[in-house]
């Protein structure tokens, strides 16, 4: 559950969803949580398996990984996309035999990885 607060002069509760950073108390900054889409098998704009969401309190944020298989015709063919949260996310391409994994990261906007998958 998120804490609820009443600010002076308000008649409704305010939900705060922020994480404390290492700055001093009076010069403090707050880093908002980022909600990310999770999907184990994402194709053509649809989550086919493992749909959900996750929250990144700090760190790189939402990750999108596109999986490609190398064909006999000498081309990389898209297979599927995976969406998740990841602490050590960085944009990159990994090659493992006939498999290529392209990773992309985003943060600062809820569900920023929602429509990135192919």
Short mmCIF file of C-alpha atoms in Angstrom, two decimals:
data_model
loop_
_atom_site.label_atom_id
_atom_site.label_comp_id
_atom_site.label_asym_id
_atom_site.label_seq_id
_atom_site.Cartn_x
_atom_site.Cartn_y
_atom_site.Cartn_z
CA UNK A 1 0.00 0.00 0.00
CA UNK A 2 1.15 3.50 -0.75
CA UNK A 3 1.14 6.06 2.08
CA UNK A 4 -1.64 8.62 1.87
CA UNK A 5 -1.20 12.21 3.06
CA UNK A 6 -3.48 15.20 3.51
CA UNK A 7 -1.87 18.49 2.56
CA UNK A 8 -3.06 21.65 4.31
CA UNK A 9 -5.93 23.19 2.39
CA UNK A 10 -6.78 20.00 0.49
CA UNK A 11 -9.87 17.88 0.85
CA UNK A 12 -8.48 14.75 -0.82
CA UNK A 13 -5.61 12.44 0.08
CA UNK A 14 -2.40 12.73 -1.92
CA UNK A 15 -0.61 9.54 -2.82
CA UNK A 16 3.18 9.90 -2.92
CA UNK A 17 5.22 7.37 -4.80
CA UNK A 18 8.76 8.66 -4.55
CA UNK A 19 12.11 7.25 -3.53
CA UNK A 20 14.58 9.21 -1.45
CA UNK A 21 17.90 9.96 -3.14
CA UNK A 22 21.23 10.63 -1.46
CA UNK A 23 21.04 14.44 -1.45
CA UNK A 24 20.82 16.44 1.77
CA UNK A 25 17.47 16.92 3.51
CA UNK A 26 16.85 20.51 2.40
CA UNK A 27 18.33 20.12 -1.07
CA UNK A 28 16.69 16.73 -1.46
CA UNK A 29 15.53 15.42 -4.77
CA UNK A 30 12.96 12.73 -5.20
CA UNK A 31 13.22 10.11 -7.92
CA UNK A 32 9.77 8.95 -9.02
CA UNK A 33 9.16 5.24 -9.43
CA UNK A 34 8.74 4.10 -13.02
CA UNK A 35 6.10 1.52 -13.91
CA UNK A 36 7.10 -0.81 -16.74
CA UNK A 37 5.19 -3.25 -18.88
CA UNK A 38 6.20 -6.91 -18.50
CA UNK A 39 5.64 -9.47 -21.22
CA UNK A 40 7.52 -12.69 -21.92
CA UNK A 41 6.35 -12.95 -25.55
CA UNK A 42 5.28 -9.72 -27.28
CA UNK A 43 4.46 -9.75 -31.02
CA UNK A 44 2.62 -7.34 -33.33
CA UNK A 45 1.49 -5.09 -30.48
CA UNK A 46 0.05 -7.95 -28.38
CA UNK A 47 1.33 -9.67 -25.26
CA UNK A 48 0.97 -13.39 -25.94
CA UNK A 49 2.48 -14.69 -22.69
CA UNK A 50 3.39 -13.38 -19.23
CA UNK A 51 1.57 -10.03 -19.18
CA UNK A 52 2.03 -7.83 -16.12
CA UNK A 53 3.95 -4.83 -14.85
CA UNK A 54 6.87 -4.06 -12.57
CA UNK A 55 8.14 -1.00 -10.70
CA UNK A 56 11.64 0.42 -10.86
CA UNK A 57 12.36 2.48 -7.77
CA UNK A 58 15.76 3.62 -9.05
CA UNK A 59 18.15 2.53 -11.75
CA UNK A 60 17.90 2.30 -15.51
CA UNK A 61 14.23 1.31 -15.69
CA UNK A 62 12.18 -0.43 -18.36
CA UNK A 63 13.91 -2.84 -20.73
CA UNK A 64 12.86 -3.99 -24.19
CA UNK A 65 14.68 -6.94 -25.76
CA UNK A 66 14.10 -7.92 -29.39
CA UNK A 67 15.08 -11.50 -30.30
CA UNK A 68 16.20 -12.36 -33.83
CA UNK A 69 17.16 -15.70 -35.41
CA UNK A 70 19.70 -15.93 -38.24
CA UNK A 71 18.15 -17.51 -41.33
CA UNK A 72 19.67 -19.75 -43.98
CA UNK A 73 19.25 -16.80 -46.38
CA UNK A 74 21.78 -14.82 -44.32
CA UNK A 75 19.31 -12.43 -42.63
CA UNK A 76 18.30 -11.72 -39.06
CA UNK A 77 14.56 -12.46 -38.75
CA UNK A 78 12.57 -11.02 -35.87
CA UNK A 79 11.23 -13.71 -33.52
CA UNK A 80 9.69 -11.94 -30.50
CA UNK A 81 10.12 -9.15 -27.94
CA UNK A 82 10.42 -9.39 -24.13
CA UNK A 83 9.52 -6.45 -21.87
CA UNK A 84 10.61 -6.14 -18.22
CA UNK A 85 12.38 -4.12 -15.50
CA UNK A 86 16.14 -4.38 -15.20
CA UNK A 87 18.67 -2.77 -12.84
CA UNK A 88 21.66 -2.86 -15.18
CA UNK A 89 19.98 -2.08 -18.48
CA UNK A 90 21.95 -0.58 -21.33
CA UNK A 91 21.32 -0.42 -25.04
CA UNK A 92 23.27 -3.19 -26.73
CA UNK A 93 23.33 -6.07 -29.19
CA UNK A 94 24.32 -9.57 -28.03
CA UNK A 95 25.11 -12.42 -30.40
CA UNK A 96 24.90 -16.03 -29.22
CA UNK A 97 25.32 -18.36 -32.18
CA UNK A 98 22.28 -17.91 -34.44
CA UNK A 99 20.54 -15.68 -31.86
CA UNK A 100 20.74 -11.87 -31.72
CA UNK A 101 19.30 -9.94 -28.76
CA UNK A 102 18.90 -6.16 -29.12
CA UNK A 103 18.27 -4.36 -25.80
CA UNK A 104 16.83 -0.87 -25.29
CA UNK A 105 16.10 1.01 -22.06
CA UNK A 106 13.81 3.84 -21.02
CA UNK A 107 12.84 5.53 -17.75
CA UNK A 108 11.05 8.51 -16.28
CA UNK A 109 7.66 7.81 -17.86
CA UNK A 110 5.30 5.04 -16.79
CA UNK A 111 5.02 2.22 -19.32
CA UNK A 112 7.62 3.86 -21.58
CA UNK A 113 8.35 0.40 -23.05
CA UNK A 114 4.72 -0.41 -23.87
CA UNK A 115 4.74 0.20 -27.63
CA UNK A 116 8.45 -0.25 -28.34
CA UNK A 117 8.17 -4.00 -28.96
CA UNK A 118 7.66 -5.20 -32.53
#
